mmCIF file of C-alpha atoms in Angstrom:
data_model
loop_
_atom_site.group_PDB
_atom_site.id
_atom_site.type_symbol
_atom_site.label_atom_id
_atom_site.label_comp_id
_atom_site.label_asym_id
_atom_site.label_seq_id
_atom_site.Cartn_x
_atom_site.Cartn_y
_atom_site.Cartn_z
ATOM 1 C CA MET A 1054 4.698 21.146 1.928
ATOM 2 C CA SER A 1055 7.414 17.956 1.583
ATOM 3 C CA PHE A 1056 6.895 15.479 -1.156
ATOM 4 C CA ARG A 1057 7.602 12.659 -0.290
ATOM 5 C CA ARG A 1058 10.575 11.502 -2.621
ATOM 6 C CA PHE A 1059 10.953 7.551 -2.656
ATOM 7 C CA LEU A 1060 8.151 4.731 -3.357
ATOM 8 C CA TYR A 1061 9.905 1.811 -1.929
ATOM 9 C CA LEU A 1062 9.310 -1.849 -2.710
ATOM 10 C CA VAL A 1063 10.490 -4.788 -1.228
ATOM 11 C CA ALA A 1064 11.036 -8.405 -2.722
ATOM 12 C CA ASN A 1065 10.903 -11.637 -0.851
ATOM 13 C CA ASP A 1066 12.384 -14.338 -2.890
ATOM 14 C CA GLY A 1067 10.258 -16.876 -1.174
ATOM 15 C CA CYS A 1068 10.603 -19.885 -2.785
ATOM 16 C CA ALA A 1069 14.206 -19.655 -2.404
ATOM 17 C CA VAL A 1070 15.781 -22.854 0.436
ATOM 18 C CA HIS A 1071 17.786 -19.310 2.562
ATOM 19 C CA ARG A 1072 15.071 -16.077 1.562
ATOM 20 C CA GLY A 1073 16.444 -13.022 1.097
ATOM 21 C CA TYR A 1074 15.203 -9.436 1.165
ATOM 22 C CA SER A 1075 15.840 -6.229 -0.900
ATOM 23 C CA LEU A 1076 14.899 -3.037 -0.568
ATOM 24 C CA HIS A 1077 14.817 -0.659 -3.409
ATOM 25 C CA ARG A 1078 13.975 2.987 -3.645
ATOM 26 C CA ILE A 1079 12.997 4.597 -7.111
ATOM 27 C CA ASP A 1080 12.810 8.259 -7.462
ATOM 28 C CA THR A 1081 8.708 9.476 -7.201
ATOM 29 C CA SER A 1082 9.714 12.422 -9.910
ATOM 30 C CA ARG A 1083 10.156 10.304 -12.751
ATOM 31 C CA PHE A 1084 6.744 9.850 -12.537
ATOM 32 C CA PHE A 1085 5.083 13.438 -13.165
ATOM 33 C CA PHE A 1086 5.478 16.583 -15.171
ATOM 34 C CA ARG A 1087 6.354 19.635 -13.932
ATOM 35 C CA TRP A 1088 3.497 21.469 -14.830
ATOM 36 C CA SER A 1089 -0.184 19.712 -13.119
ATOM 37 C CA THR A 1090 -1.754 21.405 -16.911
ATOM 38 C CA GLU A 1091 0.902 19.006 -18.897
ATOM 39 C CA GLY A 1092 -1.639 16.260 -17.566
ATOM 40 C CA ILE A 1093 -4.730 14.957 -19.024
ATOM 41 C CA ARG A 1094 -7.814 15.440 -16.527
ATOM 42 C CA ALA A 1095 -10.776 12.589 -15.810
ATOM 43 C CA PRO A 1096 -13.468 12.782 -12.971
ATOM 44 C CA LEU A 1097 -12.715 10.775 -10.198
ATOM 45 C CA ASP A 1098 -16.003 9.519 -11.092
ATOM 46 C CA SER A 1099 -14.682 8.085 -14.651
ATOM 47 C CA SER A 1100 -13.491 5.509 -17.076
ATOM 48 C CA GLY A 1101 -12.261 7.336 -19.298
ATOM 49 C CA GLY A 1102 -10.227 10.390 -20.000
ATOM 50 C CA ALA A 1103 -7.756 9.786 -17.112
ATOM 51 C CA GLY A 1104 -8.775 6.806 -16.287
ATOM 52 C CA ALA A 1105 -9.020 5.293 -19.615
ATOM 53 C CA ALA A 1106 -7.510 1.601 -19.959
ATOM 54 C CA ALA A 1107 -4.513 2.106 -21.929
ATOM 55 C CA ASP A 1108 -2.480 -0.445 -24.316
ATOM 56 C CA PRO A 1109 0.407 -2.152 -21.682
ATOM 57 C CA SER A 1110 2.817 -1.568 -25.055
ATOM 58 C CA ALA A 1111 2.039 2.218 -24.703
ATOM 59 C CA VAL A 1112 3.433 2.331 -21.125
ATOM 60 C CA GLU A 1113 6.321 3.421 -20.786
ATOM 61 C CA ASP A 1114 8.905 0.482 -20.107
ATOM 62 C CA GLY A 1115 10.894 0.988 -17.059
ATOM 63 C CA GLY A 1116 13.042 -2.348 -17.027
ATOM 64 C CA ARG A 1117 14.575 -4.236 -14.293
ATOM 65 C CA LEU A 1118 13.784 -2.253 -11.008
ATOM 66 C CA PRO A 1119 17.018 -0.698 -9.385
ATOM 67 C CA ASP A 1120 18.703 -2.401 -8.474
ATOM 68 C CA PRO A 1121 18.175 -2.341 -4.324
ATOM 69 C CA VAL A 1122 19.959 -0.162 -0.763
ATOM 70 C CA ILE A 1123 19.920 -2.682 1.209
ATOM 71 C CA ASN A 1124 19.495 -6.449 1.389
ATOM 72 C CA LEU A 1125 18.378 -8.515 4.702
ATOM 73 C CA CYS A 1126 18.831 -12.599 5.788
ATOM 74 C CA PRO A 1127 16.024 -13.540 8.217
ATOM 75 C CA PRO A 1128 17.096 -15.654 11.006
ATOM 76 C CA HIS A 1129 17.949 -18.690 10.036
ATOM 77 C CA LEU A 1130 15.769 -21.038 12.576
ATOM 78 C CA GLY A 1131 16.970 -24.587 11.446
ATOM 79 C CA PRO A 1132 17.695 -27.301 8.785
ATOM 80 C CA HIS A 1133 15.894 -25.374 5.672
ATOM 81 C CA ARG A 1134 14.090 -23.905 7.492
ATOM 82 C CA ASP A 1135 14.393 -19.610 7.758
ATOM 83 C CA GLY A 1136 12.526 -17.015 9.131
ATOM 84 C CA TRP A 1137 11.031 -13.446 8.352
ATOM 85 C CA ILE A 1138 11.587 -10.390 8.020
ATOM 86 C CA SER A 1139 8.692 -7.770 7.930
ATOM 87 C CA PHE A 1140 8.884 -4.257 6.817
ATOM 88 C CA VAL A 1141 6.765 -1.106 7.737
ATOM 89 C CA LEU A 1142 7.043 2.567 6.833
ATOM 90 C CA PHE A 1143 7.901 6.010 9.810
ATOM 91 C CA LYS A 1144 6.665 8.694 7.808
ATOM 92 C CA ASN A 1145 8.060 12.153 8.513
ATOM 93 C CA GLU A 1146 5.318 13.756 8.819
ATOM 94 C CA GLY A 1147 7.426 17.331 8.807
ATOM 95 C CA ASN A 1148 7.749 19.624 6.822
ATOM 96 C CA ASP A 1149 11.471 20.038 6.826
ATOM 97 C CA GLU A 1150 13.424 18.270 4.200
ATOM 98 C CA GLY A 1151 13.230 15.234 6.469
ATOM 99 C CA HIS A 1152 13.195 11.126 4.534
ATOM 100 C CA ASP A 1153 10.630 8.392 5.558
ATOM 101 C CA LYS A 1154 12.074 5.764 7.241
ATOM 102 C CA VAL A 1155 11.630 2.177 6.380
ATOM 103 C CA VAL A 1156 11.969 -0.260 9.665
ATOM 104 C CA ALA A 1157 12.348 -3.697 9.138
ATOM 105 C CA MET A 1158 11.294 -5.907 12.168
ATOM 106 C CA ASP A 1159 12.651 -10.121 12.020
ATOM 107 C CA ASN A 1160 10.354 -13.153 14.015
ATOM 108 C CA THR A 1161 12.726 -12.685 16.942
ATOM 109 C CA GLY A 1162 12.005 -9.094 17.368
ATOM 110 C CA SER A 1163 15.538 -7.577 16.266
ATOM 111 C CA SER A 1164 14.895 -4.388 14.880
ATOM 112 C CA LEU A 1165 16.132 -1.225 12.272
ATOM 113 C CA MET A 1166 15.874 1.346 11.229
ATOM 114 C CA CYS A 1167 16.931 2.298 7.920
ATOM 115 C CA GLY A 1168 17.723 5.896 6.396
ATOM 116 C CA PRO A 1169 17.060 6.508 2.350
ATOM 117 C CA ASP A 1170 20.376 7.433 1.735
ATOM 118 C CA VAL A 1171 23.258 5.106 -0.399
ATOM 119 C CA PRO A 1172 24.566 3.557 1.236
ATOM 120 C CA PRO A 1173 21.887 3.273 3.245
ATOM 121 C CA THR A 1174 21.755 5.130 7.180
ATOM 122 C CA VAL A 1175 21.139 2.143 9.852
ATOM 123 C CA ARG A 1176 19.727 2.125 12.888
ATOM 124 C CA TYR A 1177 19.249 -0.299 15.364
ATOM 125 C CA MET A 1178 16.492 -0.207 17.354
ATOM 126 C CA PRO A 1179 14.822 -1.453 20.961
ATOM 127 C CA SER A 1180 13.101 -5.055 20.179
ATOM 128 C CA LEU A 1181 9.699 -5.517 18.634
ATOM 129 C CA CYS A 1182 7.100 -8.250 19.672
ATOM 130 C CA TYR A 1183 7.025 -10.193 16.775
ATOM 131 C CA LYS A 1184 3.779 -9.555 13.990
ATOM 132 C CA PHE A 1185 2.895 -11.948 11.677
ATOM 133 C CA ALA A 1186 1.258 -9.005 9.021
ATOM 134 C CA PRO A 1187 2.343 -5.777 10.307
ATOM 135 C CA PHE A 1188 1.261 -2.208 9.154
ATOM 136 C CA SER A 1189 1.803 0.722 10.375
ATOM 137 C CA LEU A 1190 0.942 4.507 10.941
ATOM 138 C CA THR A 1191 2.880 7.851 11.671
ATOM 139 C CA VAL A 1192 0.485 9.842 14.622
ATOM 140 C CA GLY A 1193 2.030 12.999 15.168
ATOM 141 C CA ASP A 1194 5.903 11.628 15.401
ATOM 142 C CA SER A 1195 4.695 8.619 16.916
ATOM 143 C CA LEU A 1196 4.934 5.145 15.421
ATOM 144 C CA TYR A 1197 1.857 2.906 15.832
ATOM 145 C CA VAL A 1198 2.724 -0.575 14.761
ATOM 146 C CA MET A 1199 -0.137 -3.407 14.773
ATOM 147 C CA ASP A 1200 -0.671 -6.761 13.292
ATOM 148 C CA ALA A 1201 -3.704 -6.851 10.492
ATOM 149 C CA LEU A 1202 -3.634 -10.842 11.718
ATOM 150 C CA PRO A 1203 -4.678 -12.552 14.755
ATOM 151 C CA LYS A 1204 -1.620 -12.058 17.983
ATOM 152 C CA PRO A 1205 -0.036 -15.081 19.124
ATOM 153 C CA PRO A 1206 -0.907 -15.884 22.883
ATOM 154 C CA ASN A 1207 1.919 -14.635 25.444
ATOM 155 C CA CYS A 1208 3.115 -12.226 22.866
ATOM 156 C CA ARG A 1209 3.189 -8.917 25.371
ATOM 157 C CA GLY A 1210 5.419 -5.953 25.863
ATOM 158 C CA GLN A 1211 5.823 -2.914 27.670
ATOM 159 C CA HIS A 1212 4.058 -0.274 24.873
ATOM 160 C CA ASN A 1213 1.846 -3.088 23.947
ATOM 161 C CA PHE A 1214 -2.291 -2.462 24.347
ATOM 162 C CA GLU A 1215 -5.208 -4.769 23.299
ATOM 163 C CA LEU A 1216 -6.274 -5.350 19.937
ATOM 164 C CA PRO A 1217 -9.893 -6.153 19.264
ATOM 165 C CA SER A 1218 -9.533 -10.073 17.537
ATOM 166 C CA PRO A 1219 -10.458 -9.743 14.522
ATOM 167 C CA ARG A 1220 -7.761 -9.631 11.518
ATOM 168 C CA ILE A 1221 -7.347 -6.145 10.498
ATOM 169 C CA ASP A 1222 -8.745 -5.506 6.227
ATOM 170 C CA SER A 1223 -8.917 -1.134 6.498
ATOM 171 C CA TYR A 1224 -7.495 1.601 8.848
ATOM 172 C CA ALA A 1225 -6.464 5.249 8.514
ATOM 173 C CA VAL A 1226 -5.710 8.532 11.633
ATOM 174 C CA VAL A 1227 -9.226 9.917 11.770
ATOM 175 C CA ALA A 1228 -9.929 12.815 13.703
ATOM 176 C CA GLY A 1229 -6.413 14.108 14.142
ATOM 177 C CA ALA A 1230 -5.060 11.324 16.389
ATOM 178 C CA SER A 1231 -7.331 8.636 17.109
ATOM 179 C CA ILE A 1232 -7.245 4.876 14.704
ATOM 180 C CA ALA A 1233 -9.922 3.256 13.166
ATOM 181 C CA VAL A 1234 -9.665 0.222 12.024
ATOM 182 C CA SER A 1235 -12.093 -2.250 10.487
ATOM 183 C CA ASN A 1236 -12.453 -6.148 9.747
ATOM 184 C CA ASN A 1237 -15.329 -6.845 6.932
ATOM 185 C CA ALA A 1238 -15.733 -10.197 7.542
ATOM 186 C CA SER A 1239 -17.400 -8.756 10.641
ATOM 187 C CA ALA A 1240 -19.182 -5.786 9.311
ATOM 188 C CA GLN A 1241 -17.091 -3.963 12.742
ATOM 189 C CA THR A 1242 -15.284 -0.372 12.688
ATOM 190 C CA PHE A 1243 -13.574 0.096 15.993
ATOM 191 C CA LEU A 1244 -11.069 3.325 17.319
ATOM 192 C CA PHE A 1245 -7.910 3.393 19.143
ATOM 193 C CA ASP A 1246 -7.305 6.994 21.341
ATOM 194 C CA THR A 1247 -3.758 7.312 20.909
ATOM 195 C CA ALA A 1248 -3.619 9.415 23.351
ATOM 196 C CA ASN A 1249 -6.097 7.623 26.272
ATOM 197 C CA ARG A 1250 -4.649 4.317 24.980
ATOM 198 C CA THR A 1251 -8.107 2.673 25.037
ATOM 199 C CA TRP A 1252 -10.469 1.177 21.929
ATOM 200 C CA SER A 1253 -13.816 1.768 21.202
ATOM 201 C CA LYS A 1254 -16.313 -0.127 18.721
ATOM 202 C CA ALA A 1255 -17.161 2.979 15.880
ATOM 203 C CA GLY A 1256 -20.155 1.471 14.278
ATOM 204 C CA GLY A 1257 -21.286 -1.512 12.404
ATOM 205 C CA TRP A 1258 -19.809 -0.706 9.409
ATOM 206 C CA VAL A 1259 -15.975 -1.083 7.313
ATOM 207 C CA LEU A 1260 -13.761 1.819 6.470
ATOM 208 C CA PRO A 1261 -14.528 1.476 2.347
ATOM 209 C CA PHE A 1262 -10.877 0.780 1.818
ATOM 210 C CA ALA A 1263 -8.444 -1.936 1.400
ATOM 211 C CA ARG A 1264 -5.719 -1.621 3.798
ATOM 212 C CA LEU A 1265 -4.211 2.344 4.525
ATOM 213 C CA ALA A 1266 -6.384 5.342 3.666
ATOM 214 C CA GLU A 1267 -4.495 8.728 3.588
ATOM 215 C CA TYR A 1268 -6.034 12.285 5.112
ATOM 216 C CA LEU A 1269 -5.889 15.080 1.740
ATOM 217 C CA PRO A 1270 -6.703 18.366 4.786
ATOM 218 C CA GLN A 1271 -7.244 20.428 1.077
ATOM 219 C CA HIS A 1272 -9.926 18.376 -0.050
ATOM 220 C CA ARG A 1273 -11.158 17.187 3.660
ATOM 221 C CA LEU A 1274 -11.477 13.285 2.576
ATOM 222 C CA TRP A 1275 -9.933 10.477 3.152
ATOM 223 C CA PHE A 1276 -8.241 8.825 -0.384
ATOM 224 C CA GLY A 1277 -7.386 5.038 -1.378
ATOM 225 C CA VAL A 1278 -7.630 1.682 -2.502
ATOM 226 C CA SER A 1279 -11.025 0.318 -3.257
ATOM 227 C CA PRO A 1280 -12.165 -3.098 -2.274
ATOM 228 C CA ILE A 1281 -15.523 -3.060 -4.060
ATOM 229 C CA GLU A 1282 -15.529 -4.795 -7.800
ATOM 230 C CA ASP A 1283 -12.479 -5.644 -9.344
ATOM 231 C CA GLY A 1284 -10.878 -4.454 -5.911
ATOM 232 C CA TYR A 1285 -8.138 -1.940 -7.336
ATOM 233 C CA ARG A 1286 -10.276 1.641 -8.155
ATOM 234 C CA PHE A 1287 -9.084 4.643 -6.218
ATOM 235 C CA CYS A 1288 -11.597 6.180 -4.540
ATOM 236 C CA ALA A 1289 -12.500 9.143 -1.548
ATOM 237 C CA THR A 1290 -14.782 9.522 1.299
ATOM 238 C CA ASN A 1291 -15.820 12.166 4.056
ATOM 239 C CA LEU A 1292 -14.272 11.176 7.612
ATOM 240 C CA VAL A 1293 -14.425 14.740 9.152
ATOM 241 C CA ALA A 1294 -17.478 14.516 10.660
ATOM 242 C CA TRP A 1295 -16.110 11.268 13.067
ATOM 243 C CA PRO A 1296 -17.235 11.944 16.993
ATOM 244 C CA ASP A 1297 -15.206 12.775 19.025
ATOM 245 C CA SER A 1298 -17.414 10.173 21.051
ATOM 246 C CA GLY A 1299 -19.920 7.228 20.410
ATOM 247 C CA GLU A 1300 -20.669 5.635 17.920
ATOM 248 C CA MET A 1301 -21.315 6.240 13.818
ATOM 249 C CA THR A 1302 -24.395 5.094 12.631
ATOM 250 C CA ARG A 1303 -24.635 5.708 9.190
ATOM 251 C CA PRO A 1304 -21.195 3.617 6.963
ATOM 252 C CA PRO A 1305 -18.982 7.107 4.779
ATOM 253 C CA VAL A 1306 -20.453 7.427 1.971
ATOM 254 C CA VAL A 1307 -17.700 6.889 -1.264
ATOM 255 C CA HIS A 1308 -17.141 10.097 -3.308
ATOM 256 C CA GLY A 1309 -15.703 8.438 -6.888
ATOM 257 C CA LEU A 1310 -13.929 5.559 -8.320
ATOM 258 C CA TRP A 1311 -11.433 6.289 -10.462
ATOM 259 C CA ARG A 1312 -10.825 3.605 -13.036
ATOM 260 C CA GLU A 1313 -7.696 2.618 -14.910
ATOM 261 C CA PRO A 1314 -7.668 -1.112 -15.868
ATOM 262 C CA PRO A 1315 -5.068 -1.981 -18.560
ATOM 263 C CA PRO A 1316 -7.095 -4.692 -21.105
ATOM 264 C CA LYS A 1317 -5.963 -8.053 -21.050
ATOM 265 C CA TRP A 1318 -3.423 -7.643 -17.715
ATOM 266 C CA ARG A 1319 -5.254 -9.647 -14.995
ATOM 267 C CA PRO A 1320 -4.757 -7.628 -11.677
ATOM 268 C CA ALA A 1321 -2.902 -9.119 -8.505
ATOM 269 C CA GLU A 1322 -3.068 -5.979 -6.562
ATOM 270 C CA CYS A 1323 -2.963 -2.088 -5.605
ATOM 271 C CA TYR A 1324 -1.972 0.329 -3.715
ATOM 272 C CA ALA A 1325 -2.075 3.727 -3.199
ATOM 273 C CA VAL A 1326 0.553 5.679 -2.192
ATOM 274 C CA HIS A 1327 0.303 9.328 -0.872
ATOM 275 C CA LEU A 1328 3.262 11.352 -1.304
ATOM 276 C CA GLY A 1329 2.420 14.709 0.159
ATOM 277 C CA SER A 1330 -0.200 17.410 -0.841
ATOM 278 C CA SER A 1331 -2.120 16.233 -3.345
ATOM 279 C CA ARG A 1332 -0.252 13.912 -5.635
ATOM 280 C CA PHE A 1333 -0.137 9.749 -5.042
ATOM 281 C CA CYS A 1334 1.545 7.645 -6.597
ATOM 282 C CA ILE A 1335 -0.722 4.453 -7.668
ATOM 283 C CA VAL A 1336 1.209 1.144 -8.148
ATOM 284 C CA ARG A 1337 -0.716 -1.908 -9.606
ATOM 285 C CA PHE A 1338 0.449 -5.625 -10.353
ATOM 286 C CA PHE A 1339 -0.190 -7.819 -12.525
ATOM 287 C CA VAL A 1340 0.236 -10.993 -14.134
ATOM 288 C CA ILE A 1341 0.960 -11.181 -17.172
ATOM 289 C CA VAL A 1342 -0.655 -14.120 -19.138
ATOM 290 C CA GLY A 1343 0.958 -15.571 -22.845
ATOM 291 C CA ASP A 1344 -1.255 -16.050 -25.617
ATOM 292 C CA PRO A 1345 -3.097 -19.616 -25.559
ATOM 293 C CA VAL A 1346 -1.026 -22.621 -26.001
ATOM 294 C CA HIS A 1347 -2.461 -26.323 -27.265
ATOM 295 C CA GLY A 1348 -1.054 -30.038 -25.405
ATOM 296 C CA CYS A 1349 -0.550 -31.317 -28.697
ATOM 297 C CA PRO A 1350 -0.361 -30.657 -32.456
ATOM 298 C CA ASP A 1351 -4.005 -30.783 -32.936
ATOM 299 C CA PRO A 1352 -6.319 -28.047 -31.188
ATOM 300 C CA GLY A 1353 -9.638 -29.631 -31.565
ATOM 301 C CA CYS A 1354 -8.291 -32.732 -29.025
ATOM 302 C CA CYS A 1355 -7.334 -30.705 -26.169
ATOM 303 C CA PRO A 1356 -8.258 -28.036 -24.177
ATOM 304 C CA ARG A 1357 -7.091 -23.900 -24.735
ATOM 305 C CA ILE A 1358 -3.698 -23.759 -21.627
ATOM 306 C CA GLN A 1359 -3.058 -20.739 -20.464
ATOM 307 C CA VAL A 1360 0.273 -19.922 -19.358
ATOM 308 C CA GLU A 1361 1.602 -16.785 -17.091
ATOM 309 C CA GLU A 1362 4.690 -15.645 -18.260
ATOM 310 C CA GLU A 1363 5.785 -13.000 -16.349
ATOM 311 C CA LEU A 1364 5.031 -10.554 -13.673
ATOM 312 C CA GLN A 1365 4.831 -6.462 -13.381
ATOM 313 C CA ALA A 1366 4.427 -3.488 -11.717
ATOM 314 C CA VAL A 1367 2.413 -0.659 -13.027
ATOM 315 C CA VAL A 1368 3.501 2.712 -11.309
ATOM 316 C CA THR A 1369 1.219 6.343 -11.966
ATOM 317 C CA GLY A 1370 1.639 9.378 -10.513
ATOM 318 C CA VAL A 1371 -1.217 10.901 -9.655
ATOM 319 C CA GLU A 1372 -3.174 14.873 -8.410
ATOM 320 C CA VAL A 1373 -5.735 15.581 -7.354
ATOM 321 C CA GLU A 1374 -7.931 19.026 -7.516
ATOM 322 C CA SER A 1375 -11.362 20.774 -7.032
ATOM 323 C CA CYS A 1376 -13.050 21.645 -10.345
ATOM 324 C CA GLY A 1377 -16.020 23.174 -7.643
ATOM 325 C CA ASP A 1378 -18.088 19.949 -6.304
ATOM 326 C CA GLU A 1379 -16.559 17.804 -8.475
ATOM 327 C CA LEU A 1380 -12.811 15.670 -7.513
ATOM 328 C CA ARG A 1381 -10.557 15.131 -10.759
ATOM 329 C CA VAL A 1382 -7.775 12.926 -10.947
ATOM 330 C CA VAL A 1383 -4.435 14.637 -13.201
ATOM 331 C CA LYS A 1384 -2.945 11.595 -14.612
ATOM 332 C CA HIS A 1385 0.880 12.115 -14.956
ATOM 333 C CA LYS A 1386 3.585 10.048 -15.739
ATOM 334 C CA SER A 1387 3.420 5.665 -16.201
ATOM 335 C CA GLU A 1388 5.895 3.013 -15.896
ATOM 336 C CA ARG A 1389 5.401 -0.331 -15.417
ATOM 337 C CA TYR A 1390 8.512 -2.959 -13.971
ATOM 338 C CA LYS A 1391 10.005 -6.507 -14.835
ATOM 339 C CA LEU A 1392 9.317 -8.697 -11.493
ATOM 340 C CA GLU A 1393 10.452 -11.323 -10.221
ATOM 341 C CA LEU A 1394 7.010 -13.964 -11.333
ATOM 342 C CA ASP A 1395 8.229 -16.665 -8.103
ATOM 343 C CA HIS A 1396 8.890 -13.706 -5.489
ATOM 344 C CA GLU A 1397 7.035 -12.172 -3.550
ATOM 345 C CA TYR A 1398 6.913 -7.777 -3.303
ATOM 346 C CA GLN A 1399 5.306 -5.151 -1.077
ATOM 347 C CA VAL A 1400 5.652 -1.770 -1.061
ATOM 348 C CA LEU A 1401 5.700 1.487 1.141
#
């Protein structure tokens, strides 16, 4: 099976008057040992071993992000007002040497597809209805782009299909060719049949993930990031028994929560990126908080103030393996990258 070669990170200097977007790619091989036996093993339900908290200074410093492979500017809407660009991933599901593609679309509907080559191969695509918070799923050779937030009125296209009106908090491809989406506020999950282009209610419960869950057929489980507790735990659940029709009365059961919270770091966001087979990159964003400081020379007269110093991303390569009835996570390598605190970031 082919492995995904690159991890993509989009940086948006959203605080600038004229915003710009840069697409960075990171070689995923740098996060894995040559042999799995070199990694540290721990059960998926674990707060020690591979999941043990590490001294942040012990994580290898990857420095700054690699230079961007492409820079994009959104359309100019008027004085001191720029549009937006959204990015989604078109996964290569084949076994050839093809790579994943990144699709960029702006608020006017213009879209293009970027290849991973340097310089990148760029192809313009047909105009798409703009989505405020898009996400994508690949089913077979088809790319499905949906909006996590309710779409504005009068925004229809030839190939648009009706979505449930609540926001979408989690999603996954299930039963081979169906897309499951959940809304946490209403505690409901819906199923979109990509063959019949129809929606149905799956159950009065939600998928136990934040955003995307990926299926690993060798383990017959879906893996992703759990929203419970601190919301930054790698976990697995079983959706294999998803019915072809009808409604599931019981929610999926979470099989494990893999913990790795670096001490004294304030987590801001977390992604689990599937690379193929049983390998993932766990990407965590942290705000590094400086030492407490006082507003005046007398420590007793002023409350302590914590100063945010910088934003960092920690990327960890992990591999899931079965040990009898137990799932284990093999932790490989980690690197941390210094980011701009006033930028917005997205992982693809």
